[in-house]
mmCIF file of C-alpha atoms and ligand atoms in Angstrom:
data_model
loop_
_atom_site.group_PDB
_atom_site.id
_atom_site.type_symbol
_atom_site.label_atom_id
_atom_site.label_comp_id
_atom_site.label_asym_id
_atom_site.label_seq_id
_atom_site.Cartn_x
_atom_site.Cartn_y
_atom_site.Cartn_z
ATOM 1 C CA UNK A 30 98.131 90.820 81.250
ATOM 2 C CA UNK A 31 100.162 90.343 84.461
ATOM 3 C CA UNK A 32 102.935 92.802 85.344
ATOM 4 C CA UNK A 33 106.197 91.392 84.027
ATOM 5 C CA UNK A 34 108.323 89.444 86.523
ATOM 6 C CA UNK A 35 111.697 91.094 87.128
ATOM 7 C CA UNK A 36 113.789 87.975 87.630
ATOM 8 C CA UNK A 37 113.777 84.378 86.434
ATOM 9 C CA UNK A 38 111.774 81.643 88.129
ATOM 10 C CA UNK A 39 113.597 79.565 90.734
ATOM 11 C CA UNK A 40 116.052 82.147 92.066
ATOM 12 C CA UNK A 41 114.353 82.234 95.508
ATOM 13 C CA UNK A 42 114.340 78.477 96.078
ATOM 14 C CA UNK A 43 115.262 77.692 99.702
ATOM 15 C CA UNK A 44 114.186 81.102 100.991
ATOM 16 C CA UNK A 45 111.174 81.675 103.232
ATOM 17 C CA UNK A 46 109.093 84.837 103.053
ATOM 18 C CA UNK A 47 106.187 85.794 105.305
ATOM 19 C CA UNK A 48 103.661 88.099 103.645
ATOM 20 C CA UNK A 49 101.015 89.643 105.907
ATOM 21 C CA UNK A 50 97.610 90.184 104.315
ATOM 22 C CA UNK A 51 98.491 87.723 101.563
ATOM 23 C CA UNK A 52 94.910 86.754 100.764
ATOM 24 C CA UNK A 53 94.017 89.886 98.789
ATOM 25 C CA UNK A 54 95.324 92.750 96.724
ATOM 26 C CA UNK A 55 99.009 93.617 96.740
ATOM 27 C CA UNK A 56 99.843 91.002 99.407
ATOM 28 C CA UNK A 57 98.332 88.286 97.213
ATOM 29 C CA UNK A 58 100.416 89.425 94.256
ATOM 30 C CA UNK A 59 103.598 89.559 96.318
ATOM 31 C CA UNK A 60 102.894 85.966 97.394
ATOM 32 C CA UNK A 61 102.185 84.790 93.836
ATOM 33 C CA UNK A 62 105.268 86.508 92.372
ATOM 34 C CA UNK A 63 107.515 85.176 95.162
ATOM 35 C CA UNK A 64 106.085 81.620 94.863
ATOM 36 C CA UNK A 65 106.657 81.743 91.086
ATOM 37 C CA UNK A 66 110.345 82.366 91.811
ATOM 38 C CA UNK A 67 110.532 79.351 94.118
ATOM 39 C CA UNK A 68 110.262 80.995 97.545
ATOM 40 C CA UNK A 69 108.458 79.232 100.346
ATOM 41 C CA UNK A 70 105.689 81.692 101.208
ATOM 42 C CA UNK A 71 103.949 81.935 104.553
ATOM 43 C CA UNK A 72 100.544 83.514 104.001
ATOM 44 C CA UNK A 73 99.809 85.581 107.131
ATOM 45 C CA UNK A 74 95.998 86.010 107.062
ATOM 46 C CA UNK A 75 93.205 86.498 109.575
ATOM 47 C CA UNK A 76 90.657 84.366 107.679
ATOM 48 C CA UNK A 77 91.694 80.789 106.973
ATOM 49 C CA UNK A 78 88.972 80.527 104.322
ATOM 50 C CA UNK A 79 90.257 83.585 102.417
ATOM 51 C CA UNK A 80 93.833 82.337 102.859
ATOM 52 C CA UNK A 81 92.968 78.931 101.373
ATOM 53 C CA UNK A 82 91.229 80.607 98.426
ATOM 54 C CA UNK A 83 94.392 82.648 97.809
ATOM 55 C CA UNK A 84 96.580 79.532 98.129
ATOM 56 C CA UNK A 85 94.413 77.756 95.528
ATOM 57 C CA UNK A 86 94.647 80.768 93.227
ATOM 58 C CA UNK A 87 98.461 80.772 93.523
ATOM 59 C CA UNK A 88 98.583 77.032 92.842
ATOM 60 C CA UNK A 89 96.433 77.544 89.735
ATOM 61 C CA UNK A 90 99.364 79.591 88.346
ATOM 62 C CA UNK A 91 102.291 77.957 90.184
ATOM 63 C CA UNK A 92 101.380 74.254 90.668
ATOM 64 C CA UNK A 93 104.482 73.445 92.733
ATOM 65 C CA UNK A 94 104.176 76.540 94.973
ATOM 66 C CA UNK A 95 105.446 75.976 98.500
ATOM 67 C CA UNK A 96 102.824 77.680 100.665
ATOM 68 C CA UNK A 97 101.841 77.621 104.345
ATOM 69 C CA UNK A 98 98.898 79.460 105.847
ATOM 70 C CA UNK A 99 99.666 81.245 109.093
ATOM 71 C CA UNK A 100 96.694 82.412 111.157
ATOM 72 C CA UNK A 101 97.453 86.069 111.874
ATOM 73 C CA UNK A 102 95.214 88.928 112.878
ATOM 74 C CA UNK A 103 97.273 92.131 113.067
ATOM 75 C CA UNK A 104 94.501 93.696 115.111
ATOM 76 C CA UNK A 105 95.039 91.308 118.031
ATOM 77 C CA UNK A 106 98.234 91.096 120.106
ATOM 78 C CA UNK A 107 97.211 87.601 121.243
ATOM 79 C CA UNK A 108 96.893 86.408 117.627
ATOM 80 C CA UNK A 109 100.286 87.950 116.770
ATOM 81 C CA UNK A 110 101.977 86.168 119.668
ATOM 82 C CA UNK A 111 100.392 82.831 118.695
ATOM 83 C CA UNK A 112 101.385 83.317 115.051
ATOM 84 C CA UNK A 113 105.013 84.110 115.934
ATOM 85 C CA UNK A 114 105.129 80.994 118.131
ATOM 86 C CA UNK A 115 103.609 78.868 115.414
ATOM 87 C CA UNK A 116 106.114 79.760 112.676
ATOM 88 C CA UNK A 117 108.824 77.426 113.960
ATOM 89 C CA UNK A 118 111.217 77.909 111.056
ATOM 90 C CA UNK A 119 113.863 80.379 109.943
ATOM 91 C CA UNK A 120 112.652 83.388 108.031
ATOM 92 C CA UNK A 121 114.590 85.367 105.428
ATOM 93 C CA UNK A 122 112.013 88.057 104.672
ATOM 94 C CA UNK A 123 108.944 89.535 106.325
ATOM 95 C CA UNK A 124 106.720 91.779 104.178
ATOM 96 C CA UNK A 125 104.573 93.973 106.415
ATOM 97 C CA UNK A 126 101.792 94.479 103.918
ATOM 98 C CA UNK A 127 98.429 93.998 105.645
ATOM 99 C CA UNK A 128 96.615 97.258 105.976
ATOM 100 C CA UNK A 129 93.338 99.005 106.673
ATOM 101 C CA UNK A 130 92.872 102.021 104.414
ATOM 102 C CA UNK A 131 89.768 103.676 105.840
ATOM 103 C CA UNK A 132 87.961 103.615 109.193
ATOM 104 C CA UNK A 133 86.017 105.942 111.430
ATOM 105 C CA UNK A 134 87.581 107.353 114.606
ATOM 106 C CA UNK A 135 85.583 104.937 116.807
ATOM 107 C CA UNK A 136 86.947 101.818 115.076
ATOM 108 C CA UNK A 137 89.299 99.893 117.372
ATOM 109 C CA UNK A 138 91.406 96.750 117.307
ATOM 110 C CA UNK A 139 90.593 93.998 119.802
ATOM 111 C CA UNK A 140 93.231 95.535 122.121
ATOM 112 C CA UNK A 141 91.499 98.895 121.941
ATOM 113 C CA UNK A 142 93.955 100.663 119.643
ATOM 114 C CA UNK A 143 92.831 102.936 116.832
ATOM 115 C CA UNK A 144 92.068 100.485 113.984
ATOM 116 C CA UNK A 145 94.472 101.936 111.392
ATOM 117 C CA UNK A 146 97.385 102.710 113.747
ATOM 118 C CA UNK A 147 96.825 99.418 115.608
ATOM 119 C CA UNK A 148 96.692 97.213 112.505
ATOM 120 C CA UNK A 149 99.018 98.959 110.111
ATOM 121 C CA UNK A 150 101.736 99.883 112.591
ATOM 122 C CA UNK A 151 101.467 98.444 116.138
ATOM 123 C CA UNK A 152 100.507 94.969 114.894
ATOM 124 C CA UNK A 153 103.519 94.837 112.590
ATOM 125 C CA UNK A 154 105.803 96.209 115.306
ATOM 126 C CA UNK A 155 104.707 93.408 117.650
ATOM 127 C CA UNK A 156 105.028 90.821 114.913
ATOM 128 C CA UNK A 157 108.540 91.764 113.815
ATOM 129 C CA UNK A 158 109.712 91.981 117.449
ATOM 130 C CA UNK A 159 108.459 88.491 118.231
ATOM 131 C CA UNK A 160 109.793 86.946 114.982
ATOM 132 C CA UNK A 161 113.287 88.315 115.494
ATOM 133 C CA UNK A 162 114.677 85.076 117.062
ATOM 134 C CA UNK A 163 113.710 83.298 113.789
ATOM 135 C CA UNK A 164 115.459 85.713 111.477
ATOM 136 C CA UNK A 165 118.430 84.467 109.502
ATOM 137 C CA UNK A 166 121.660 86.556 109.710
ATOM 138 C CA UNK A 167 120.771 88.171 106.364
ATOM 139 C CA UNK A 168 117.046 88.602 107.104
ATOM 140 C CA UNK A 169 115.139 91.554 105.648
ATOM 141 C CA UNK A 170 112.028 93.345 106.886
ATOM 142 C CA UNK A 171 110.032 95.185 104.240
ATOM 143 C CA UNK A 172 107.482 97.745 105.423
ATOM 144 C CA UNK A 173 104.813 98.645 102.897
ATOM 145 C CA UNK A 174 104.599 102.396 103.000
ATOM 146 C CA UNK A 175 102.541 104.864 101.077
ATOM 147 C CA UNK A 176 102.740 108.217 99.331
ATOM 148 C CA UNK A 177 100.100 109.180 101.927
ATOM 149 C CA UNK A 178 102.776 109.230 104.644
ATOM 150 C CA UNK A 179 103.282 112.848 103.616
ATOM 151 C CA UNK A 180 99.706 113.801 104.501
ATOM 152 C CA UNK A 181 100.211 113.533 108.261
ATOM 153 C CA UNK A 182 102.265 114.686 111.231
ATOM 154 C CA UNK A 183 103.450 111.825 113.420
ATOM 155 C CA UNK A 184 103.579 113.183 116.982
ATOM 156 C CA UNK A 185 104.715 109.986 118.707
ATOM 157 C CA UNK A 186 103.607 111.311 122.096
ATOM 158 C CA UNK A 187 99.940 111.000 121.100
ATOM 159 C CA UNK A 188 100.327 107.974 118.902
ATOM 160 C CA UNK A 189 97.048 106.309 119.863
ATOM 161 C CA UNK A 190 95.051 109.407 120.770
ATOM 162 C CA UNK A 191 91.514 109.847 119.387
ATOM 163 C CA UNK A 192 91.617 111.634 116.054
ATOM 164 C CA UNK A 193 89.427 113.934 114.076
ATOM 165 C CA UNK A 194 89.656 115.101 110.492
ATOM 166 C CA UNK A 195 89.848 112.923 107.441
ATOM 167 C CA UNK A 196 90.283 109.168 107.453
ATOM 168 C CA UNK A 197 92.931 109.622 104.737
ATOM 169 C CA UNK A 198 95.041 111.771 107.072
ATOM 170 C CA UNK A 199 94.853 109.132 109.821
ATOM 171 C CA UNK A 200 95.686 106.432 107.298
ATOM 172 C CA UNK A 201 98.708 108.448 106.210
ATOM 173 C CA UNK A 202 99.732 108.721 109.834
ATOM 174 C CA UNK A 203 99.498 104.933 110.335
ATOM 175 C CA UNK A 204 101.709 104.384 107.274
ATOM 176 C CA UNK A 205 104.144 107.081 108.371
ATOM 177 C CA UNK A 206 104.471 105.337 111.751
ATOM 178 C CA UNK A 207 105.232 102.009 110.064
ATOM 179 C CA UNK A 208 107.814 103.705 107.844
ATOM 180 C CA UNK A 209 109.459 105.484 110.792
ATOM 181 C CA UNK A 210 109.668 102.142 112.598
ATOM 182 C CA UNK A 211 111.343 100.483 109.602
ATOM 183 C CA UNK A 212 113.874 103.292 109.195
ATOM 184 C CA UNK A 213 114.609 103.097 112.958
ATOM 185 C CA UNK A 214 115.061 99.323 112.662
ATOM 186 C CA UNK A 215 117.509 99.955 109.786
ATOM 187 C CA UNK A 216 119.545 102.210 112.062
ATOM 188 C CA UNK A 217 119.528 99.615 114.866
ATOM 189 C CA UNK A 218 120.633 96.928 112.390
ATOM 190 C CA UNK A 219 123.309 99.049 110.762
ATOM 191 C CA UNK A 220 126.120 96.922 112.311
ATOM 192 C CA UNK A 221 124.553 93.633 111.221
ATOM 193 C CA UNK A 222 123.974 91.917 107.895
ATOM 194 C CA UNK A 223 120.202 92.226 108.344
ATOM 195 C CA UNK A 224 118.262 94.977 106.580
ATOM 196 C CA UNK A 225 115.064 96.889 107.036
ATOM 197 C CA UNK A 226 113.618 98.737 104.043
ATOM 198 C CA UNK A 227 110.437 100.453 102.940
ATOM 199 C CA UNK A 228 108.611 100.128 99.621
ATOM 200 C CA UNK A 229 105.395 101.620 98.375
ATOM 201 C CA UNK A 230 103.147 100.300 95.598
ATOM 202 C CA UNK A 231 102.152 103.595 94.007
ATOM 203 C CA UNK A 232 98.493 103.724 93.089
ATOM 204 C CA UNK A 233 97.138 100.215 92.532
ATOM 205 C CA UNK A 234 93.500 99.283 91.945
ATOM 206 C CA UNK A 235 91.490 96.093 91.557
ATOM 207 C CA UNK A 236 89.806 96.930 88.205
ATOM 208 C CA UNK A 237 93.221 96.978 86.480
ATOM 209 C CA UNK A 238 94.339 93.761 88.172
ATOM 210 C CA UNK A 239 94.312 90.425 86.294
ATOM 211 C CA UNK A 240 91.533 88.179 87.626
ATOM 212 C CA UNK A 241 92.305 85.302 89.934
ATOM 213 C CA UNK A 242 89.798 82.648 91.020
ATOM 214 C CA UNK A 243 88.038 83.595 94.260
ATOM 215 C CA UNK A 244 89.749 86.976 94.590
ATOM 216 C CA UNK A 245 88.242 90.471 94.167
ATOM 217 C CA UNK A 246 85.534 90.204 91.515
ATOM 218 C CA UNK A 247 85.415 93.098 89.079
ATOM 219 C CA UNK A 248 82.733 93.241 86.393
ATOM 220 C CA UNK A 249 83.739 93.450 82.724
ATOM 221 C CA UNK A 250 81.917 96.781 82.550
ATOM 222 C CA UNK A 251 84.027 98.289 85.333
ATOM 223 C CA UNK A 252 87.231 96.857 83.829
ATOM 224 C CA UNK A 253 86.353 98.462 80.474
ATOM 225 C CA UNK A 254 85.458 101.772 82.136
ATOM 226 C CA UNK A 255 88.702 101.840 84.093
ATOM 227 C CA UNK A 256 91.021 100.654 81.321
ATOM 228 C CA UNK A 257 91.994 104.184 80.121
ATOM 229 C CA UNK A 258 93.318 105.064 83.623
ATOM 230 C CA UNK A 259 96.118 102.529 83.034
ATOM 231 C CA UNK A 260 98.240 105.378 81.636
ATOM 232 C CA UNK A 261 98.414 106.815 85.152
ATOM 233 C CA UNK A 262 97.705 104.010 87.669
ATOM 234 C CA UNK A 263 98.079 100.236 87.667
ATOM 235 C CA UNK A 264 96.795 96.889 88.892
ATOM 236 C CA UNK A 265 97.752 95.371 92.231
ATOM 237 C CA UNK A 266 100.078 92.995 90.385
ATOM 238 C CA UNK A 267 102.047 96.076 89.301
ATOM 239 C CA UNK A 268 101.821 97.500 92.834
ATOM 240 C CA UNK A 269 103.558 94.387 94.131
ATOM 241 C CA UNK A 270 106.615 94.888 91.944
ATOM 242 C CA UNK A 271 108.502 97.519 94.031
ATOM 243 C CA UNK A 272 107.752 95.526 97.183
ATOM 244 C CA UNK A 273 108.985 92.240 95.798
ATOM 245 C CA UNK A 274 112.009 94.088 94.398
ATOM 246 C CA UNK A 275 112.743 95.585 97.818
ATOM 247 C CA UNK A 276 112.330 92.138 99.370
ATOM 248 C CA UNK A 277 114.637 90.275 97.031
ATOM 249 C CA UNK A 278 116.995 92.404 94.979
ATOM 250 C CA UNK A 279 120.681 92.462 95.753
ATOM 251 C CA UNK A 280 120.795 96.159 94.809
ATOM 252 C CA UNK A 281 118.534 97.053 97.740
ATOM 253 C CA UNK A 282 120.392 98.072 100.905
ATOM 254 C CA UNK A 283 119.532 98.618 104.529
ATOM 255 C CA UNK A 284 117.438 101.794 105.012
ATOM 256 C CA UNK A 285 116.331 102.059 101.349
ATOM 257 C CA UNK A 286 112.957 103.315 100.207
ATOM 258 C CA UNK A 287 111.608 102.005 96.841
ATOM 259 C CA UNK A 288 108.543 102.820 94.780
ATOM 260 C CA UNK A 289 107.287 102.927 91.197
ATOM 261 C CA UNK A 290 109.411 105.074 88.907
ATOM 262 C CA UNK A 291 106.651 106.641 86.771
ATOM 263 C CA UNK A 292 104.777 109.927 86.944
ATOM 264 C CA UNK A 293 103.924 110.922 90.554
ATOM 265 C CA UNK A 294 105.299 107.482 91.621
ATOM 266 C CA UNK A 295 101.866 106.021 90.784
ATOM 267 C CA UNK A 296 103.101 103.235 88.506
ATOM 268 C CA UNK A 297 106.206 101.990 86.694
ATOM 269 C CA UNK A 298 109.366 100.012 87.243
ATOM 270 C CA UNK A 299 110.851 100.110 90.760
ATOM 271 C CA UNK A 300 113.360 102.825 91.679
ATOM 272 C CA UNK A 301 114.675 104.458 94.844
ATOM 273 C CA UNK A 302 112.316 107.225 96.005
ATOM 274 C CA UNK A 303 112.382 109.873 98.686
ATOM 275 C CA UNK A 304 110.635 109.686 102.051
ATOM 276 C CA UNK A 305 109.712 112.703 104.222
ATOM 277 C CA UNK A 306 112.349 114.051 106.613
ATOM 278 C CA UNK A 307 109.977 113.285 109.496
ATOM 279 C CA UNK A 308 109.844 109.506 108.924
ATOM 280 C CA UNK A 309 113.615 109.488 108.327
ATOM 281 C CA UNK A 310 114.359 111.398 111.542
ATOM 282 C CA UNK A 311 116.306 109.391 114.178
ATOM 283 C CA UNK A 312 114.612 111.396 116.952
ATOM 284 C CA UNK A 313 111.152 110.595 115.632
ATOM 285 C CA UNK A 314 112.107 106.966 115.020
ATOM 286 C CA UNK A 315 113.334 106.482 118.555
ATOM 287 C CA UNK A 316 110.190 108.100 119.991
ATOM 288 C CA UNK A 317 107.882 106.032 117.774
ATOM 289 C CA UNK A 318 109.742 102.880 118.845
ATOM 290 C CA UNK A 319 109.458 103.732 122.553
ATOM 291 C CA UNK A 320 105.747 104.497 122.199
ATOM 292 C CA UNK A 321 105.114 101.208 120.429
ATOM 293 C CA UNK A 322 106.953 99.302 123.184
ATOM 294 C CA UNK A 323 104.856 101.083 125.816
ATOM 295 C CA UNK A 324 101.530 100.453 124.055
ATOM 296 C CA UNK A 325 102.108 96.812 122.998
ATOM 297 C CA UNK A 326 104.224 95.706 125.919
ATOM 298 C CA UNK A 327 106.497 94.014 123.383
ATOM 299 C CA UNK A 328 110.245 94.697 123.413
ATOM 300 C CA UNK A 329 112.280 93.755 120.356
HETATM 301 N N1 NAP B 9 96.421 99.975 96.749
HETATM 302 C C1 NAP B 9 97.191 101.068 96.790
HETATM 303 O O1 NAP B 9 97.146 101.943 95.895
HETATM 304 C C2 NAP B 9 98.104 101.316 97.962
HETATM 305 C C3 NAP B 9 98.848 102.514 97.962
HETATM 306 C C4 NAP B 9 99.768 102.722 99.004
HETATM 307 C C5 NAP B 9 99.912 101.775 99.989
HETATM 308 N N2 NAP B 9 99.135 100.630 99.968
HETATM 309 C C6 NAP B 9 99.341 99.675 101.032
HETATM 310 O O2 NAP B 9 99.496 98.392 100.457
HETATM 311 C C7 NAP B 9 98.971 97.403 101.375
HETATM 312 C C8 NAP B 9 97.987 96.508 100.650
HETATM 313 O O3 NAP B 9 96.963 97.310 100.075
HETATM 314 P P1 NAP B 9 95.885 96.715 99.109
HETATM 315 O O4 NAP B 9 95.447 97.813 98.202
HETATM 316 O O5 NAP B 9 96.320 95.437 98.547
HETATM 317 O O6 NAP B 9 94.681 96.460 100.170
HETATM 318 P P2 NAP B 9 93.525 95.366 100.205
HETATM 319 O O7 NAP B 9 93.245 94.863 98.842
HETATM 320 O O8 NAP B 9 92.435 96.007 100.968
HETATM 321 O O9 NAP B 9 94.156 94.176 101.055
HETATM 322 C C9 NAP B 9 94.471 94.416 102.410
HETATM 323 C C10 NAP B 9 94.965 93.109 103.012
HETATM 324 O O10 NAP B 9 95.251 93.371 104.413
HETATM 325 C C11 NAP B 9 94.581 92.382 105.170
HETATM 326 N N3 NAP B 9 94.265 92.840 106.527
HETATM 327 C C12 NAP B 9 93.556 93.910 106.913
HETATM 328 N N4 NAP B 9 93.430 93.922 108.246
HETATM 329 C C13 NAP B 9 94.072 92.831 108.711
HETATM 330 C C14 NAP B 9 94.294 92.255 109.998
HETATM 331 N N5 NAP B 9 93.775 92.826 111.109
HETATM 332 N N6 NAP B 9 95.006 91.144 110.100
HETATM 333 C C15 NAP B 9 95.521 90.525 108.987
HETATM 334 N N7 NAP B 9 95.333 91.012 107.760
HETATM 335 C C16 NAP B 9 94.612 92.136 107.615
HETATM 336 C C17 NAP B 9 93.313 92.094 104.378
HETATM 337 O O11 NAP B 9 92.744 90.885 104.861
HETATM 338 P P3 NAP B 9 91.127 90.645 104.861
HETATM 339 O O12 NAP B 9 90.804 90.154 103.478
HETATM 340 O O13 NAP B 9 90.963 89.635 105.926
HETATM 341 O O14 NAP B 9 90.484 91.968 105.150
HETATM 342 C C18 NAP B 9 93.892 92.002 102.987
HETATM 343 O O15 NAP B 9 94.542 90.754 102.802
HETATM 344 C C19 NAP B 9 98.359 98.186 102.521
HETATM 345 O O16 NAP B 9 99.273 98.233 103.608
HETATM 346 C C20 NAP B 9 98.168 99.562 101.976
HETATM 347 O O17 NAP B 9 98.243 100.558 102.985
HETATM 348 C C21 NAP B 9 98.232 100.421 98.977
#
């Protein structure tokens, strides 16, 4: 069964939302849930084939879905610049969802950045900066964070330095950087009606996710084996709920951080949650922002 929608269909008609990494996982479910509520959804994906498969899957549930595929590779500054130029319409919400969760220290983006920091953070920094002229006065940026942001120290001075240790720690660092950027953006937008917020999906896995044609295939055996874990974790449809809530709810305000409300924040209905002092720090945020400008050459 799909995670329950929080609001009635049709309430987002006339609003445009860009979801990065919309062809799979949580990004797909954000796109489907937003389309079901009438939003026009731009699917920011690096593979047009996977994007079209996702669009067909959404239309199988929401026949009148308003969808547009935007070619976007967050691991390429050229692709990001082209994508931002191609949008050509006003945007109410950007959901910075695309993410790489594991890589080895040698893995690099096409610009030579560490793959996780480059994709999860620098790519989204460059995207948001270049989309800014298209943002409506009440636009909102939603950064998809993670509980794992607590596993890492940021150290903005060595943001793209070679790393050692666990891939999970580096992943946590990439998510902490994205979160620090969003909280810094919130401070810079504090005098405007725009908002920047962070939301995390808890712990969301494919075997607990309702099937959709062409998306992650999970055998019946694995579904049955995993079913008992539903008491603690959830499907990616459930993981999308705090993110869609952060993107659309009137109760969400600039600088908020949302996540699932259940045990360990792994699953459950959205509620405000607490981020580390480090990603909330104005000093860290300003340093992270300056480092991202220097590395990407993009100035918001
Ligand atoms: N699942 C969880 O429990 C969990 C927990 C905390 C945070 N998160 C965060 O939630 C987000 C989504 O996670 P998920 O579990 O849904 O992951 P997923 O199923 O692996 O999906 C990741 C998405 O990101 C896209 N992507 C990766 N690299 C990209 C690039 N260079 N350019 C454009 N798109 C790219 C993928 O596209 P391709 O199909 O082309 O690879 C895919 O659409 C991530 O940011 C992750 O860090 C997830």
